[in-house]
Coordinates of C-alpha atoms and ligand atoms in Angstrom, one line a residue:
M5 CA -22.4 -18.5 14.9
K6 CA -18.9 -17.7 13.7
L7 CA -18.4 -14.1 12.4
Y8 CA -16.2 -13.2 9.5
S9 CA -15.3 -10.0 7.9
R10 CA -16.0 -9.3 4.2
I11 CA -14.9 -6.6 1.8
T12 CA -18.3 -5.0 0.6
G13 CA -16.9 -2.0 -1.2
T14 CA -13.6 -0.5 -2.5
G15 CA -12.5 3.0 -3.4
S16 CA -9.4 5.1 -4.2
F17 CA -8.2 8.5 -5.1
L18 CA -5.2 10.0 -6.8
P19 CA -4.3 13.6 -6.5
P20 CA -4.8 15.3 -9.9
R21 CA -1.2 16.4 -10.6
R22 CA 0.3 13.6 -12.7
L23 CA 4.0 13.5 -13.5
S24 CA 5.2 11.1 -16.1
N25 CA 8.8 10.1 -16.0
A26 CA 9.6 12.7 -18.7
D27 CA 7.9 15.5 -16.5
L28 CA 9.9 14.3 -13.4
V29 CA 13.2 14.1 -15.4
A30 CA 12.8 17.6 -16.6
E31 CA 12.0 18.9 -13.1
L32 CA 14.9 17.1 -11.6
A33 CA 17.3 18.2 -14.4
A34 CA 16.4 21.8 -13.6
N35 CA 17.9 21.1 -10.1
G36 CA 21.0 19.4 -11.5
V37 CA 19.7 15.7 -10.7
E38 CA 20.3 13.5 -13.7
T39 CA 18.0 10.4 -14.4
S40 CA 16.0 9.1 -17.4
D41 CA 12.8 7.5 -18.4
D42 CA 14.7 4.4 -19.6
W43 CA 16.5 3.9 -16.3
I44 CA 13.2 4.3 -14.3
V45 CA 11.2 2.0 -16.5
E46 CA 13.8 -0.6 -16.7
R47 CA 14.7 -0.8 -13.1
T48 CA 11.2 -0.3 -11.6
G49 CA 8.4 -0.4 -14.2
I50 CA 7.3 3.1 -13.2
R51 CA 6.1 5.3 -15.9
A52 CA 4.1 8.0 -13.9
R53 CA 3.1 9.0 -10.2
H54 CA 0.8 11.7 -8.8
F55 CA 1.8 14.4 -6.3
A56 CA -0.5 16.2 -3.9
A57 CA -0.8 19.9 -3.9
A58 CA 1.0 21.7 -1.0
D59 CA -2.4 22.4 0.8
V60 CA -3.6 18.9 0.7
C61 CA -3.3 16.5 3.7
C62 CA -3.3 12.8 4.0
S63 CA -6.8 12.9 5.5
D64 CA -8.0 14.7 2.3
L65 CA -6.9 11.9 0.0
A66 CA -8.3 9.3 2.4
L67 CA -11.7 11.2 2.6
Q68 CA -12.2 10.8 -1.3
A69 CA -11.1 7.2 -1.3
C70 CA -13.5 6.4 1.5
T71 CA -16.3 8.3 0.0
H72 CA -15.9 6.1 -3.1
A73 CA -15.7 2.9 -0.9
L74 CA -18.8 3.8 1.0
Q75 CA -20.8 4.4 -2.2
A76 CA -19.6 1.0 -3.7
A77 CA -20.6 -0.7 -0.4
G78 CA -24.0 1.1 -0.1
V79 CA -23.0 2.1 3.5
V80 CA -23.4 5.6 5.1
A81 CA -20.5 7.1 7.1
A82 CA -22.8 7.4 10.3
D83 CA -22.9 3.5 10.4
I84 CA -19.1 3.0 10.4
D85 CA -17.9 1.9 13.9
L86 CA -14.2 1.4 13.2
I87 CA -11.7 3.5 11.0
I88 CA -8.2 2.4 10.7
V89 CA -5.8 4.5 8.6
A90 CA -2.5 3.0 7.5
T91 CA 0.0 5.8 6.9
S92 CA 3.6 7.0 7.5
T93 CA 2.7 10.5 6.4
P94 CA -0.1 11.6 8.8
D95 CA -1.6 15.0 8.9
M96 CA -0.1 15.7 12.4
V97 CA 2.0 14.2 15.1
F98 CA -1.4 13.7 16.8
P99 CA -4.2 13.2 16.8
S100 CA -4.5 10.3 14.4
T101 CA -5.3 10.9 10.7
A102 CA -8.1 8.4 11.4
C103 CA -9.7 10.7 13.9
I104 CA -9.4 13.7 11.6
L105 CA -10.9 11.5 8.7
Q106 CA -13.8 10.5 11.0
H107 CA -14.7 14.1 11.5
K108 CA -14.3 14.9 7.8
L109 CA -16.7 11.9 6.9
G110 CA -19.3 13.3 9.3
A111 CA -19.1 10.2 11.6
S112 CA -18.5 9.9 15.3
G113 CA -18.3 7.6 18.3
G114 CA -16.7 4.5 16.6
A115 CA -13.1 3.6 17.2
A116 CA -10.5 5.4 15.0
F117 CA -6.8 5.0 15.0
D118 CA -3.7 4.9 12.7
V119 CA -1.4 2.0 12.0
Q120 CA 2.3 2.7 11.2
A121 CA 3.8 -0.3 9.4
V122 CA 4.9 1.7 6.3
C123 CA 4.2 -0.3 3.1
S124 CA 2.8 -3.2 5.0
G125 CA 0.4 -0.9 6.8
F126 CA -2.7 -1.9 4.8
V127 CA -2.4 -5.6 5.4
Y128 CA -1.7 -4.8 9.1
A129 CA -4.8 -2.7 9.2
V130 CA -7.1 -5.3 7.5
S131 CA -5.7 -7.9 9.8
I132 CA -6.6 -5.8 12.9
A133 CA -10.1 -4.8 11.5
D134 CA -10.8 -8.5 10.7
A135 CA -9.9 -9.5 14.3
L136 CA -12.1 -6.7 15.8
I137 CA -15.0 -7.7 13.5
Q138 CA -14.6 -11.4 14.3
N139 CA -14.6 -10.7 18.0
G140 CA -17.8 -8.6 17.8
S141 CA -16.1 -5.3 18.6
A142 CA -16.9 -3.7 15.3
G143 CA -19.5 -4.3 12.5
K144 CA -18.7 -2.0 9.7
A145 CA -15.1 -0.7 9.2
L146 CA -13.3 1.6 6.9
V147 CA -9.7 0.4 6.3
V148 CA -7.6 2.9 4.6
G149 CA -4.1 3.3 3.2
A150 CA -3.3 7.0 2.5
E151 CA 0.1 8.6 1.8
I152 CA 1.7 11.8 0.7
F153 CA 5.3 10.4 0.3
S154 CA 6.3 13.4 -1.9
R155 CA 6.6 15.4 1.4
I156 CA 9.4 13.0 2.7
L157 CA 11.4 12.5 -0.6
D158 CA 14.7 13.9 -0.9
F159 CA 14.5 15.4 -4.5
S160 CA 18.3 15.6 -4.6
D161 CA 18.6 11.7 -4.2
R162 CA 17.8 10.2 -7.6
T163 CA 18.0 6.7 -6.1
T164 CA 14.8 7.3 -4.2
C165 CA 12.9 10.3 -5.5
V166 CA 11.9 8.6 -8.7
L167 CA 10.2 5.7 -7.0
F168 CA 7.3 7.1 -4.9
G169 CA 3.9 8.8 -5.4
D170 CA 0.9 10.0 -3.4
G171 CA -2.7 8.5 -3.2
A172 CA -5.2 6.7 -1.1
G173 CA -7.3 3.5 -1.2
A174 CA -10.0 2.2 1.1
V175 CA -12.2 -0.7 1.7
V176 CA -15.5 -1.2 3.6
L177 CA -15.1 -4.4 5.7
E178 CA -18.3 -5.7 7.2
A179 CA -19.3 -8.5 9.6
S180 CA -20.7 -11.4 7.6
E181 CA -21.7 -15.0 8.2
S182 CA -19.6 -16.1 5.3
P183 CA -15.9 -15.3 4.6
G184 CA -14.5 -12.9 3.5
V185 CA -11.1 -12.7 5.0
L186 CA -9.8 -16.3 5.2
A187 CA -6.5 -15.9 6.9
T188 CA -3.9 -13.3 7.7
D189 CA -0.1 -13.4 8.4
L190 CA 1.9 -10.6 9.9
H191 CA 5.6 -10.1 10.7
A192 CA 8.3 -7.7 11.5
D193 CA 12.1 -7.8 12.1
G194 CA 13.4 -4.5 13.7
K195 CA 17.0 -5.3 13.0
H196 CA 16.6 -3.9 9.5
V197 CA 15.3 -0.4 10.6
G198 CA 18.3 1.2 8.8
I199 CA 17.7 0.0 5.3
L200 CA 14.4 1.9 4.9
C201 CA 13.7 4.8 7.2
V202 CA 13.0 8.5 7.7
P203 CA 15.4 9.2 10.5
G204 CA 13.8 12.4 11.8
S205 CA 11.6 13.4 14.6
V206 CA 10.2 16.4 16.5
S207 CA 11.8 17.6 19.7
G208 CA 11.6 20.9 21.6
G209 CA 9.7 22.4 18.8
K210 CA 12.3 21.6 16.2
V211 CA 12.8 18.9 13.6
V212 CA 15.8 16.8 14.6
G213 CA 17.6 14.2 12.5
E214 CA 16.8 14.0 8.8
P215 CA 13.1 13.8 8.0
L216 CA 13.7 12.5 4.5
L217 CA 13.5 9.0 3.2
K218 CA 16.7 6.9 3.1
M219 CA 16.8 3.4 1.5
D220 CA 19.4 0.8 0.7
G221 CA 17.5 -0.4 -2.4
Q222 CA 19.4 -3.6 -3.0
A223 CA 19.0 -4.8 0.6
V224 CA 15.2 -4.0 0.5
F225 CA 14.9 -5.8 -2.9
K226 CA 16.6 -9.1 -1.5
L227 CA 14.6 -9.1 1.7
A228 CA 11.3 -8.3 0.0
V229 CA 11.4 -11.2 -2.5
G230 CA 12.1 -13.8 0.2
V231 CA 9.6 -12.7 2.7
L232 CA 6.7 -12.2 0.2
E233 CA 7.2 -15.8 -0.9
Q234 CA 7.2 -17.1 2.7
S235 CA 4.2 -15.1 3.8
A236 CA 2.1 -16.1 0.8
R237 CA 2.9 -19.9 1.6
A238 CA 2.1 -19.3 5.3
V239 CA -1.3 -17.5 4.7
L240 CA -2.3 -20.1 2.1
E241 CA -1.6 -22.9 4.4
K242 CA -3.5 -21.3 7.3
A243 CA -6.5 -21.2 5.0
G244 CA -6.0 -24.7 3.6
K245 CA -5.5 -23.4 0.0
A246 CA -2.9 -23.9 -2.6
T247 CA -1.1 -21.3 -4.9
T248 CA -3.1 -22.8 -7.8
D249 CA -6.3 -21.6 -6.0
I250 CA -5.2 -17.9 -6.3
D251 CA -7.2 -15.9 -8.8
W252 CA -5.3 -12.6 -8.3
L253 CA -2.1 -11.6 -6.4
I254 CA -2.1 -8.0 -5.4
P255 CA 1.3 -7.3 -3.9
H256 CA 2.6 -4.0 -2.6
Q257 CA 3.5 -1.9 -5.7
A258 CA 7.1 -1.0 -5.1
N259 CA 8.8 -2.3 -8.2
I260 CA 7.8 -4.6 -11.0
R261 CA 10.9 -6.8 -10.7
I262 CA 9.9 -7.6 -7.0
M263 CA 6.5 -8.6 -8.2
Q264 CA 7.8 -10.8 -11.1
S265 CA 10.3 -12.5 -8.8
T266 CA 7.5 -13.2 -6.3
A267 CA 5.1 -14.6 -8.9
K268 CA 7.9 -16.8 -10.3
R269 CA 8.8 -18.2 -6.9
L270 CA 5.1 -18.9 -6.3
R271 CA 4.8 -20.4 -9.9
L272 CA 2.0 -18.0 -10.5
P273 CA 1.4 -16.8 -14.1
F274 CA 2.2 -13.0 -14.2
D275 CA -1.1 -12.3 -15.8
R276 CA -2.7 -13.2 -12.5
V277 CA -0.8 -10.3 -10.8
I278 CA -2.4 -6.9 -10.5
V279 CA 0.0 -4.1 -11.5
T280 CA -0.5 -0.4 -11.0
V281 CA 3.1 0.6 -10.0
D282 CA 3.4 1.8 -13.7
Q283 CA 0.9 4.5 -13.3
H284 CA 1.0 5.2 -9.4
G285 CA 4.7 4.6 -8.5
N286 CA 5.2 3.3 -4.9
T287 CA 2.5 4.8 -2.8
S288 CA 3.5 2.8 0.4
A289 CA 0.4 1.9 2.5
A290 CA -1.9 3.2 -0.2
S291 CA -0.6 1.0 -3.0
I292 CA -2.6 -2.3 -2.2
P293 CA -6.0 -0.8 -1.8
M294 CA -5.5 1.4 -4.9
A295 CA -4.5 -1.6 -6.9
L296 CA -7.4 -3.6 -5.4
D297 CA -10.0 -0.8 -6.3
S298 CA -8.5 -0.4 -9.8
A299 CA -8.8 -4.1 -10.4
V300 CA -12.4 -4.3 -9.1
R301 CA -13.5 -1.3 -11.0
S302 CA -11.9 -2.6 -14.3
G303 CA -13.8 -5.9 -13.7
K304 CA -10.7 -8.1 -13.3
V305 CA -11.4 -9.0 -9.7
K306 CA -14.8 -10.4 -9.5
P307 CA -17.0 -11.6 -6.6
G308 CA -16.1 -15.0 -5.3
Q309 CA -12.6 -14.8 -6.5
L310 CA -9.7 -15.7 -4.2
V311 CA -7.3 -12.6 -3.8
L312 CA -4.0 -12.6 -2.1
L313 CA -2.9 -9.2 -0.7
E314 CA 0.8 -8.9 0.2
G315 CA 2.6 -6.0 1.8
V316 CA 6.3 -5.5 2.6
G317 CA 8.2 -2.4 3.8
G318 CA 10.1 -0.4 6.4
G319 CA 10.5 -1.8 9.8
F320 CA 11.2 -4.4 8.2
T321 CA 7.6 -5.4 8.1
W322 CA 5.7 -7.8 5.9
G323 CA 2.4 -9.8 5.7
S324 CA -0.5 -11.1 3.7
V325 CA -4.2 -11.3 3.7
L326 CA -6.1 -14.0 1.9
V327 CA -9.6 -12.9 1.0
T328 CA -12.7 -14.2 -0.9
M329 CA -14.2 -11.2 -2.7
Ligands
ACO9 N1 18.5 7.4 -12.5 C1 19.6 6.9 -13.2 N2 20.6 6.2 -12.6 C2 20.4 5.8 -11.4 C3 19.2 6.3 -10.6 C4 18.3 7.1 -11.3 N3 17.1 7.4 -10.8 N4 19.2 5.7 -9.4 C5 20.4 5.0 -9.3 N5 21.1 5.1 -10.5 C6 22.4 4.5 -10.7 C7 23.2 4.2 -9.6 O1 23.9 5.4 -9.3 C8 24.1 3.1 -10.0 O2 25.2 3.7 -10.9 P1 26.6 3.1 -10.8 O3 26.5 1.6 -11.3 O4 27.4 3.9 -11.8 O5 27.1 3.3 -9.4 C9 23.3 2.3 -11.0 O6 22.1 3.3 -11.4 C10 22.6 1.0 -10.4 O7 22.1 1.4 -9.1 P2 21.6 0.3 -8.2 O8 21.2 0.8 -6.9 O9 22.4 -0.9 -8.2 O10 20.2 -0.1 -9.0 P3 19.2 -1.4 -8.8 O11 19.2 -2.1 -10.0 O12 19.4 -2.0 -7.5 O13 17.8 -0.5 -8.7 C11 16.2 0.1 -7.1 C12 17.6 0.4 -7.7 C13 15.2 0.5 -8.2 C14 15.9 1.1 -6.0 C15 16.1 -1.3 -6.6 O14 17.2 -1.6 -5.8 C16 14.8 -1.5 -6.0 O15 13.7 -1.5 -6.5 N6 14.9 -1.9 -4.7 C17 13.6 -2.1 -3.9 C18 13.1 -0.8 -3.4 C19 11.8 -0.9 -2.8 O16 10.9 -1.8 -3.2 N7 11.5 0.0 -2.0 C20 10.3 0.2 -1.4 C21 10.0 -0.7 -0.3 S1 8.5 -0.3 0.4 C22 8.5 0.8 1.6 O17 8.4 0.4 2.7 C23 8.6 2.3 1.4

């Protein structure tokens, strides 16, 4: 009998410190950086973001999100045999945040590793977990997107520091006789490394390069809109579905204008797009699972509905997961 993977629970967590645009504008102004609520809302749709406290790690946010997802699925941590954490802001160089998370969850023995595909990390992680479940290597997986982007922002660069936030989202993905994940589609093109990167590393006990986020916003914008449309069409074709079959599109929450352009290109009414960027900012790999959890808990996304998850980000990476809830 063919095995599928199915989302059986979702969870998310936002660190408690919320900064509205007005709060951030005031903080930046105190350091001589000028921006405004009007500029941020008009260009991005962002109204607020959350920042983690200094003593909080990526795995702490992930732990909270996973606890909620496990509760929703009615699964205990001891039964999890696969943990994949998508993150670009891990606790340490190594071991993986997934291993640290596994221990914090009180689980042991199953596979645990991180995926580094920046804002596409969650769709990459779900695709890998789906494959491992389909081939019988895992039965109950936690797939997580967790980020503390506030640690890698240059708060003297107004073109980037107003865009990002911290948070975590998770799903429990379980083996099932009915789908579940219908199709996945992953891509990368490394020639675009320079348009979105954190060009720093650790060498000889020192940080070398510049470990702060750099972005050519307009180049990212143009690429993002094109590849999101292509990937949506590719994953739908693989599953034998049409854009009109989609109940909800949950794209990476980077910028409301990218989401509007994507919906327009797909001829999808914008009221079928889940939007959380206004309250979360861009939380990179965490944005899709946080948006999914928010849509499930608010009752928008219902069992049996067809949901298209789409990620795009540094690498350049992009991809989609088409799933029946
Ligand atoms: N406040 C006020 N003014 C600003 C700010 C700010 N925060 N930032 C830039 N400006 C100014 C610029 O200096 C420029 O002024 P000028 O015309 O006098 O030179 C003007 O606003 C316009 O700047 P642009 O860069 O042309 O603004 P644009 O409309 O392109 O919006 C933005 C910038 C929001 C970054 C947009 O390009 C974008 O959203 N790009 C995609 C970014 C994205 O999605 N990134 C995440 C990818 S996911 C990942 O992997 C992390």
